[in-house]
Amino acid sequence: MTAPQTAPAHAARHPWAQGLMLFAAVILMITGVLDVLRGIMGIVQDQVFLVTQGYVFRFDLTGWGWAHLVLGALAVIVSLGLFQSARWARFAGVAIAGFIIIAHFLSLPYSPVWSTLMIALSGLVMWALCVARPADSSGAAGASGAGGTYRGTPREQ
């Protein structure tokens, strides 16, 4: 009889984790810039958007312009933090992507195709930020976050 194999105590490094963080940073940057532009459109010329009747969440389009402008600016700032592998940026990125999803859901009747696309992209950002595990201070990459680690599921550990 042989002893059962146990997983090593240290986490294995996976380069795809860093790739997912870069993917999330790029998509969040693009989403943020596009939201800033959409916010400016809503503030300057809110006649660009189609106003629908009978929608439960009906708001002033200029107000939505400001909301998208602020969310877009925050998304750009957070994506810059993600490019630097800052830990705070991962948590803020998930939160901002969640707020972007809510904002685009509420503005769905004004631009349904665009809002659906932005909801999908923000969902991908949330997924990428939650799945990727950058290196922790005990890893070979140090606290800087270069490279990625996969801690595995409890079954794998």
Short mmCIF file of C-alpha atoms in Angstrom, two decimals:
data_model
loop_
_atom_site.label_atom_id
_atom_site.label_comp_id
_atom_site.label_asym_id
_atom_site.label_seq_id
_atom_site.Cartn_x
_atom_site.Cartn_y
_atom_site.Cartn_z
CA MET A 1 0.00 0.00 0.00
CA THR A 2 1.23 3.40 -0.87
CA ALA A 3 0.48 6.59 0.99
CA PRO A 4 -2.03 8.91 -0.74
CA GLN A 5 -0.56 11.76 -2.72
CA THR A 6 -1.04 15.16 -1.11
CA ALA A 7 -0.98 18.50 -2.83
CA PRO A 8 2.10 20.63 -2.24
CA ALA A 9 1.79 23.26 0.50
CA HIS A 10 2.61 26.10 -1.85
CA ALA A 11 0.32 27.35 -4.60
CA ALA A 12 1.28 26.61 -8.18
CA ARG A 13 1.91 29.65 -10.39
CA HIS A 14 -0.24 30.11 -13.48
CA PRO A 15 0.48 32.79 -16.06
CA TRP A 16 -3.17 32.95 -17.11
CA ALA A 17 -4.01 34.69 -13.82
CA GLN A 18 -1.94 37.70 -14.84
CA GLY A 19 -3.52 37.57 -18.28
CA LEU A 20 -7.00 37.71 -16.75
CA MET A 21 -6.02 40.74 -14.68
CA LEU A 22 -4.72 42.47 -17.80
CA PHE A 23 -7.93 41.53 -19.65
CA ALA A 24 -10.04 42.99 -16.85
CA ALA A 25 -7.96 46.19 -16.77
CA VAL A 26 -8.22 46.72 -20.52
CA ILE A 27 -11.96 46.00 -20.70
CA LEU A 28 -12.64 48.18 -17.64
CA MET A 29 -10.61 50.99 -19.23
CA ILE A 30 -12.56 50.72 -22.49
CA THR A 31 -15.87 50.50 -20.62
CA GLY A 32 -14.93 53.53 -18.55
CA VAL A 33 -13.94 55.66 -21.53
CA LEU A 34 -17.11 54.72 -23.38
CA ASP A 35 -19.21 55.52 -20.30
CA VAL A 36 -17.50 58.91 -20.00
CA LEU A 37 -18.37 59.61 -23.63
CA ARG A 38 -21.93 58.39 -23.11
CA GLY A 39 -22.20 60.57 -20.04
CA ILE A 40 -21.05 63.61 -21.98
CA MET A 41 -23.64 62.83 -24.66
CA GLY A 42 -26.36 62.62 -22.03
CA ILE A 43 -25.32 65.89 -20.38
CA VAL A 44 -24.73 67.99 -23.49
CA GLN A 45 -27.39 66.63 -25.80
CA ASP A 46 -29.83 64.27 -24.15
CA GLN A 47 -32.02 64.23 -27.27
CA VAL A 48 -29.61 61.62 -28.66
CA PHE A 49 -31.34 58.92 -26.61
CA LEU A 50 -34.78 57.55 -27.32
CA VAL A 51 -37.24 58.23 -24.49
CA THR A 52 -39.64 55.34 -23.93
CA GLN A 53 -43.03 55.54 -22.25
CA GLY A 54 -44.19 53.23 -19.52
CA TYR A 55 -40.77 52.17 -18.20
CA VAL A 56 -40.80 51.69 -14.45
CA PHE A 57 -37.29 53.12 -13.94
CA ARG A 58 -37.77 56.32 -15.91
CA PHE A 59 -35.23 59.03 -15.04
CA ASP A 60 -34.01 62.33 -16.41
CA LEU A 61 -31.47 61.62 -19.16
CA THR A 62 -29.22 64.48 -18.06
CA GLY A 63 -29.04 62.85 -14.63
CA TRP A 64 -28.16 59.56 -16.28
CA GLY A 65 -25.46 61.39 -18.20
CA TRP A 66 -23.87 62.50 -14.94
CA ALA A 67 -24.18 59.01 -13.48
CA HIS A 68 -22.45 57.45 -16.50
CA LEU A 69 -19.79 60.15 -16.49
CA VAL A 70 -18.92 59.54 -12.83
CA LEU A 71 -18.99 55.74 -13.18
CA GLY A 72 -16.84 55.95 -16.31
CA ALA A 73 -14.27 58.18 -14.62
CA LEU A 74 -14.11 55.83 -11.62
CA ALA A 75 -13.73 52.84 -13.95
CA VAL A 76 -10.78 54.50 -15.70
CA ILE A 77 -9.10 55.25 -12.34
CA VAL A 78 -9.66 51.69 -11.11
CA SER A 79 -8.33 50.23 -14.36
CA LEU A 80 -5.14 52.24 -13.91
CA GLY A 81 -4.84 50.62 -10.48
CA LEU A 82 -5.37 47.21 -12.06
CA PHE A 83 -2.52 47.89 -14.49
CA GLN A 84 -0.35 48.46 -11.39
CA SER A 85 -1.64 45.20 -9.79
CA ALA A 86 -3.01 47.07 -6.78
CA ARG A 87 -5.07 44.90 -4.46
CA TRP A 88 -7.57 47.71 -3.78
CA ALA A 89 -8.22 47.93 -7.52
CA ARG A 90 -9.47 44.33 -7.68
CA PHE A 91 -12.13 44.96 -5.05
CA ALA A 92 -13.00 48.37 -6.47
CA GLY A 93 -13.10 46.90 -9.98
CA VAL A 94 -15.69 44.33 -8.97
CA ALA A 95 -17.75 47.04 -7.27
CA ILE A 96 -17.51 49.49 -10.19
CA ALA A 97 -18.36 46.76 -12.70
CA GLY A 98 -21.39 45.91 -10.57
CA PHE A 99 -22.50 49.55 -10.52
CA ILE A 100 -22.00 49.76 -14.29
CA ILE A 101 -24.21 46.69 -14.72
CA ILE A 102 -26.93 48.29 -12.57
CA ALA A 103 -26.68 51.63 -14.41
CA HIS A 104 -26.92 49.97 -17.81
CA PHE A 105 -29.80 47.78 -16.69
CA LEU A 106 -31.71 50.87 -15.58
CA SER A 107 -30.96 52.63 -18.88
CA LEU A 108 -31.81 49.55 -20.95
CA PRO A 109 -34.84 51.02 -22.80
CA TYR A 110 -32.88 54.11 -23.89
CA SER A 111 -30.27 52.05 -25.76
CA PRO A 112 -31.01 48.32 -25.48
CA VAL A 113 -28.23 46.88 -27.63
CA TRP A 114 -25.52 49.08 -26.16
CA SER A 115 -26.67 48.49 -22.59
CA THR A 116 -26.76 44.74 -23.13
CA LEU A 117 -23.24 44.78 -24.54
CA MET A 118 -21.96 46.85 -21.61
CA ILE A 119 -23.67 44.54 -19.11
CA ALA A 120 -21.96 41.54 -20.73
CA LEU A 121 -18.53 43.23 -20.76
CA SER A 122 -18.87 44.32 -17.14
CA GLY A 123 -19.87 40.77 -16.21
CA LEU A 124 -16.69 39.50 -17.88
CA VAL A 125 -14.65 42.03 -15.91
CA MET A 126 -16.23 40.86 -12.65
CA TRP A 127 -15.56 37.24 -13.59
CA ALA A 128 -11.93 37.92 -14.50
CA LEU A 129 -11.28 39.87 -11.30
CA CYS A 130 -12.87 37.17 -9.14
CA VAL A 131 -11.15 34.22 -10.82
CA ALA A 132 -7.60 35.56 -11.11
CA ARG A 133 -5.51 35.25 -7.96
CA PRO A 134 -2.39 37.40 -8.13
CA ALA A 135 0.67 36.29 -6.19
CA ASP A 136 0.54 36.93 -2.48
CA SER A 137 3.48 38.04 -0.36
CA SER A 138 4.51 34.45 0.37
CA GLY A 139 4.70 33.56 -3.33
CA ALA A 140 7.75 33.74 -5.52
CA ALA A 141 6.52 36.90 -7.21
CA GLY A 142 6.34 38.84 -3.97
CA ALA A 143 3.78 41.41 -2.97
CA SER A 144 4.11 43.31 -6.23
CA GLY A 145 1.52 41.10 -7.90
CA ALA A 146 3.70 40.11 -10.86
CA GLY A 147 2.69 36.72 -12.09
CA GLY A 148 -0.28 34.85 -10.73
CA THR A 149 -1.06 32.02 -8.38
CA TYR A 150 -3.90 29.59 -8.30
CA ARG A 151 -4.89 28.50 -4.85
CA GLY A 152 -7.22 25.81 -6.11
CA THR A 153 -10.50 24.61 -4.75
CA PRO A 154 -10.66 23.06 -1.28
CA ARG A 155 -10.77 19.65 -2.95
CA GLU A 156 -7.45 20.36 -4.73
CA GLN A 157 -5.63 21.64 -1.65
#
